[in-house]
Short mmCIF file of C-alpha atoms in Angstrom, two decimals:
data_model
loop_
_atom_site.label_atom_id
_atom_site.label_comp_id
_atom_site.label_asym_id
_atom_site.label_seq_id
_atom_site.Cartn_x
_atom_site.Cartn_y
_atom_site.Cartn_z
CA MET V 1 51.92 -42.99 144.90
CA SER V 2 55.24 -45.45 144.22
CA SER V 3 56.77 -42.47 142.12
CA ILE V 4 56.64 -40.33 144.62
CA ILE V 5 57.98 -42.77 147.08
CA THR V 6 60.54 -43.57 145.16
CA ARG V 7 61.62 -39.79 144.84
CA HIS V 8 61.94 -39.46 148.11
CA VAL V 9 63.70 -41.87 149.62
CA ARG V 10 66.72 -41.17 146.70
CA LEU V 11 66.60 -37.39 148.07
CA SER V 12 67.17 -38.36 151.38
CA HIS V 13 69.80 -41.03 150.58
CA THR V 14 71.51 -38.32 148.69
CA ALA V 15 71.40 -35.83 150.83
CA GLN V 16 72.92 -38.59 153.61
CA LEU V 17 75.74 -38.95 151.81
CA ALA V 18 76.63 -35.13 151.81
CA ARG V 19 76.36 -35.43 155.12
CA SER V 20 78.69 -38.20 155.23
CA LEU V 21 81.25 -36.60 152.93
CA HIS V 22 81.57 -33.20 154.52
CA ALA V 23 81.93 -35.43 158.27
CA SER V 24 84.63 -37.04 156.29
CA SER V 25 86.31 -34.12 155.54
CA VAL V 26 85.90 -32.42 158.08
CA GLN V 27 87.86 -35.41 160.38
CA LEU V 28 90.48 -34.60 158.04
CA VAL V 29 90.54 -31.07 157.49
CA GLY V 30 89.91 -30.24 161.45
CA ARG V 31 92.51 -32.12 163.54
CA LYS V 32 95.13 -29.90 164.38
CA LYS V 33 97.78 -32.40 164.82
CA ARG V 34 99.58 -33.11 161.14
CA LEU V 35 98.57 -36.86 160.30
CA THR V 36 101.34 -39.47 158.98
CA ARG V 37 101.58 -41.42 155.87
CA PRO V 38 99.76 -44.43 157.63
CA GLN V 39 96.61 -42.69 159.58
CA LEU V 40 95.46 -40.40 156.38
CA LYS V 41 96.13 -44.11 154.46
CA ALA V 42 93.18 -45.84 157.38
CA SER V 43 91.53 -42.83 157.38
CA ALA V 44 90.77 -42.44 153.66
CA MET V 45 90.03 -46.47 153.22
CA ALA V 46 87.67 -46.31 156.21
CA ALA V 47 85.98 -43.29 153.48
CA ARG V 48 85.82 -45.25 151.46
CA LYS V 49 84.51 -48.06 152.71
CA GLU V 50 81.40 -45.91 154.44
CA HIS V 51 81.08 -44.20 150.59
CA SER V 52 80.48 -47.25 148.55
CA GLN V 53 77.67 -49.37 151.36
CA ILE V 54 75.66 -46.05 151.15
CA TYR V 55 75.97 -46.51 147.05
CA GLU V 56 74.98 -49.93 146.93
CA GLU V 57 72.16 -49.38 149.51
CA GLU V 58 70.95 -46.76 146.87
CA ASP V 59 71.47 -48.84 144.64
CA GLN V 60 69.02 -51.55 146.12
CA PHE V 61 66.52 -48.79 145.75
CA PHE V 62 66.71 -48.82 141.54
CA ASP V 63 67.96 -52.09 141.18
CA LEU V 64 64.71 -53.70 138.70
CA GLU V 65 64.73 -56.73 140.18
CA GLU V 66 64.65 -56.23 143.12
CA MET V 67 61.63 -53.29 142.41
CA THR V 68 58.21 -54.24 143.61
CA GLU V 69 55.71 -54.66 140.82
CA TRP V 70 53.22 -51.34 140.15
CA GLU V 71 50.28 -51.76 141.44
CA TYR V 72 48.45 -49.42 139.87
CA ASP V 73 48.15 -46.50 142.26
CA ASP V 74 49.58 -43.71 141.05
CA HIS V 75 50.03 -41.95 137.37
CA HIS V 76 52.77 -42.98 134.90
CA THR V 77 54.92 -39.18 134.21
CA PHE V 78 52.53 -38.52 130.70
CA GLY V 79 49.57 -37.96 133.21
CA HIS V 80 52.19 -35.91 136.34
CA LEU V 81 52.61 -34.06 133.01
CA LEU V 82 49.19 -33.44 132.21
CA LEU V 83 48.22 -32.54 135.94
CA ASP V 84 50.44 -30.11 135.73
CA SER V 85 49.30 -28.56 133.09
CA VAL V 86 45.95 -28.29 135.40
CA ARG V 87 47.89 -27.11 137.57
CA ASP V 88 49.05 -23.89 136.03
CA VAL V 89 45.74 -23.59 134.04
CA ARG V 90 44.12 -23.46 137.80
CA LYS V 91 46.40 -21.46 138.73
CA TYR V 92 45.86 -18.30 136.19
CA LEU V 93 42.13 -18.91 136.96
CA ARG V 94 42.49 -18.42 140.47
CA GLN V 95 44.55 -14.94 139.56
CA ILE V 96 42.13 -13.65 137.16
CA GLN V 97 39.64 -14.38 139.85
CA PHE V 98 40.31 -13.29 143.13
CA GLU V 99 43.11 -11.21 142.14
CA HIS V 100 42.71 -8.73 139.18
CA PRO V 101 39.37 -7.75 140.58
CA THR V 102 41.10 -6.28 143.21
CA LEU V 103 43.13 -3.86 140.92
CA ALA V 104 40.31 -1.99 139.69
CA LYS V 105 41.51 0.82 142.40
CA HIS V 106 44.57 0.58 141.31
CA ALA V 107 42.81 1.93 137.48
CA LYS V 108 44.07 5.61 136.38
CA PRO V 109 42.24 7.42 133.25
CA PHE V 110 44.75 7.78 130.05
CA GLN V 111 46.53 9.88 129.25
CA PRO V 112 48.25 10.41 125.77
CA LEU V 113 51.81 11.10 125.78
CA PRO V 114 53.04 15.45 125.67
CA LYS V 115 54.85 16.84 122.81
CA GLN V 116 58.80 16.94 124.23
CA ASN V 117 58.49 12.92 124.07
CA ILE V 118 59.27 12.67 120.36
CA LEU V 119 61.14 8.64 121.49
CA GLN V 120 58.89 5.64 121.01
CA PHE V 121 60.80 2.41 121.96
CA GLU V 122 58.97 -1.43 121.89
CA ARG V 123 59.54 -4.11 124.62
CA SER V 124 58.08 -7.37 124.16
CA PHE V 125 56.92 -9.70 127.47
CA THR V 126 56.32 -13.40 127.19
CA MET V 127 53.90 -14.11 129.99
CA GLY V 128 55.09 -17.06 132.46
CA GLU V 129 58.46 -16.82 131.38
CA LYS V 130 62.15 -14.99 132.53
CA TYR V 131 65.56 -14.06 130.49
CA LEU V 132 64.69 -15.31 127.17
CA ALA V 133 67.26 -13.84 124.37
CA GLN V 134 63.65 -12.01 121.97
CA ASP V 135 63.00 -10.36 125.38
CA ARG V 136 66.11 -8.69 125.52
CA LYS V 137 65.60 -7.13 122.19
CA ALA V 138 64.76 -3.34 122.25
CA VAL V 139 63.71 -0.61 119.45
CA LEU V 140 63.41 3.15 118.68
CA ARG V 141 61.10 4.87 116.96
CA VAL V 142 61.82 8.59 116.12
CA LYS V 143 61.19 11.03 113.75
CA VAL V 144 64.47 12.91 112.46
CA ALA V 145 61.67 16.21 111.90
CA GLN V 146 61.38 16.25 115.77
CA LEU V 147 64.98 15.94 116.49
CA GLY V 148 65.58 19.99 116.01
CA LEU V 149 69.34 19.92 113.22
CA LYS V 150 69.92 22.13 111.02
CA ASP V 151 70.88 22.18 107.69
CA LEU V 152 74.45 20.67 107.74
CA GLU V 153 74.09 19.37 111.48
CA LEU V 154 71.23 17.12 109.57
CA ARG V 155 73.01 16.17 106.45
CA LYS V 156 75.76 14.20 108.59
CA PHE V 157 73.65 12.80 110.71
CA LEU V 158 71.31 10.87 108.32
CA LEU V 159 75.25 9.91 106.72
CA LEU V 160 75.76 8.66 110.48
CA ALA V 161 72.52 7.24 110.28
CA GLY V 162 72.86 5.01 107.62
CA VAL V 163 69.92 2.29 106.66
CA ARG V 164 68.51 2.43 109.42
CA TYR V 165 66.94 5.67 108.42
CA ASN V 166 63.59 5.96 106.61
CA PRO V 167 63.71 8.31 103.96
CA GLU V 168 59.96 7.55 102.83
CA THR V 169 58.23 8.08 106.85
CA ASP V 170 61.08 10.48 107.52
CA GLU V 171 61.88 8.43 110.75
CA LEU V 172 65.24 6.80 112.77
CA LYS V 173 64.72 3.15 114.07
CA MET V 174 67.40 1.25 115.53
CA SER V 175 67.34 -1.64 117.66
CA GLU V 176 69.54 -3.07 120.08
CA SER V 177 69.66 -6.27 122.02
CA ARG V 178 74.05 -6.96 122.88
CA GLU V 179 72.37 -6.46 126.71
CA ALA V 180 71.78 -8.37 129.64
CA THR V 181 68.07 -6.44 129.81
CA SER V 182 66.00 -5.03 127.79
CA LEU V 183 66.23 -1.66 129.72
CA LEU V 184 70.06 -1.84 129.60
CA ASN V 185 69.13 -2.04 126.12
CA LYS V 186 66.80 0.62 126.30
CA LYS V 187 69.70 2.42 127.96
CA ARG V 188 71.98 1.87 125.18
CA LEU V 189 69.68 3.25 122.56
CA ALA V 190 69.18 6.23 124.11
CA ASP V 191 73.08 6.93 124.04
CA THR V 192 73.49 5.85 121.46
CA LEU V 193 71.00 8.61 119.71
CA VAL V 194 72.46 11.30 122.75
CA SER V 195 75.95 10.34 121.16
CA LEU V 196 75.00 10.54 116.48
CA ILE V 197 73.09 14.12 117.76
CA THR V 198 76.51 15.12 119.65
CA GLU V 199 78.34 14.30 116.64
CA ALA V 200 76.34 15.46 114.21
CA LYS V 201 76.55 18.64 115.82
CA LYS V 202 80.70 18.85 115.54
CA LYS V 203 82.23 21.77 112.97
CA ASP V 204 85.69 20.12 112.52
CA ASP V 205 84.41 17.32 109.72
CA MET V 206 80.44 17.79 108.06
CA PHE V 207 81.51 15.30 105.34
CA ALA V 208 80.99 16.95 102.70
CA ASP V 209 82.51 15.51 99.90
CA VAL V 210 80.00 12.22 100.84
CA PRO V 211 77.31 11.77 98.82
CA LEU V 212 73.65 11.50 100.75
CA GLU V 213 71.69 8.93 99.14
CA PHE V 214 69.47 6.36 99.80
CA SER V 215 69.47 3.77 97.19
CA TYR V 216 69.18 1.02 99.87
CA HIS V 217 65.20 1.93 100.20
CA LYS V 218 62.84 0.55 98.14
CA TYR V 219 59.84 3.22 97.62
CA LYS V 220 56.95 1.03 97.48
CA PRO V 221 53.43 2.18 95.47
CA ASN V 222 50.52 2.77 96.73
CA PRO V 223 48.44 3.93 93.79
CA ALA V 224 44.97 5.37 94.89
CA LEU V 225 41.99 4.29 93.37
CA PRO V 226 40.49 6.37 90.58
CA ALA V 227 37.49 8.38 91.24
CA GLU V 228 35.29 6.73 89.05
CA TRP V 229 35.92 3.23 90.55
CA LEU V 230 34.84 4.79 94.14
CA ARG V 231 31.28 6.51 92.08
CA LYS V 232 30.42 3.04 90.65
CA SER V 233 31.42 1.06 93.99
CA ARG V 234 28.89 3.20 95.52
CA ALA V 235 26.91 3.51 93.79
CA ALA V 236 26.06 0.02 92.84
CA GLN V 237 26.20 -0.79 97.12
CA SER V 238 22.90 2.24 97.63
#
């Protein structure tokens, strides 16, 4: 209880100091007549004296010598932190108990996306946090075969995409995190893909003298198990 009273006293004195500063500034600025040098000096001295008195009264509440002894009537800092964590858990438990069941009437059956939606976007969300740096990132995945590009256009598109193209899975993967939110990064990725397709369809320069190679990609071997091994294992299990 003493810590709560101390915080209340600190806030009240801070508000009183702000009001006094505002009043003194209004007295100086709100005058229609121009003050002379002696009047300005006297007003400044009076304001300084008033402010010093407020600071002295505020320091008395935080002076260790004049501070009242702790009578074991309040928690320490770690106790208050523990109580805050308990309040957070109880808040989510109340939401699970009373708010989540009301959302059942808004549930809709799952419907797979149509074949026209070939773009796949990935975003991350952190529960209970806002404006985290890792939550701004957005990832775009798309199968290059579904873009409808022809031979020369496809070759130019792959040259422009560079290492973002995976020849093993025929997938283009791009990520963006320069914008402030994940939605803006998602829009930036869509615009980048549109600009790549538009540039690949231009006939002015098809980069015919540039070789198309995928030396950057490391193929991971995935050998299949021999058939006789599978028969033995099945026979052993039976």
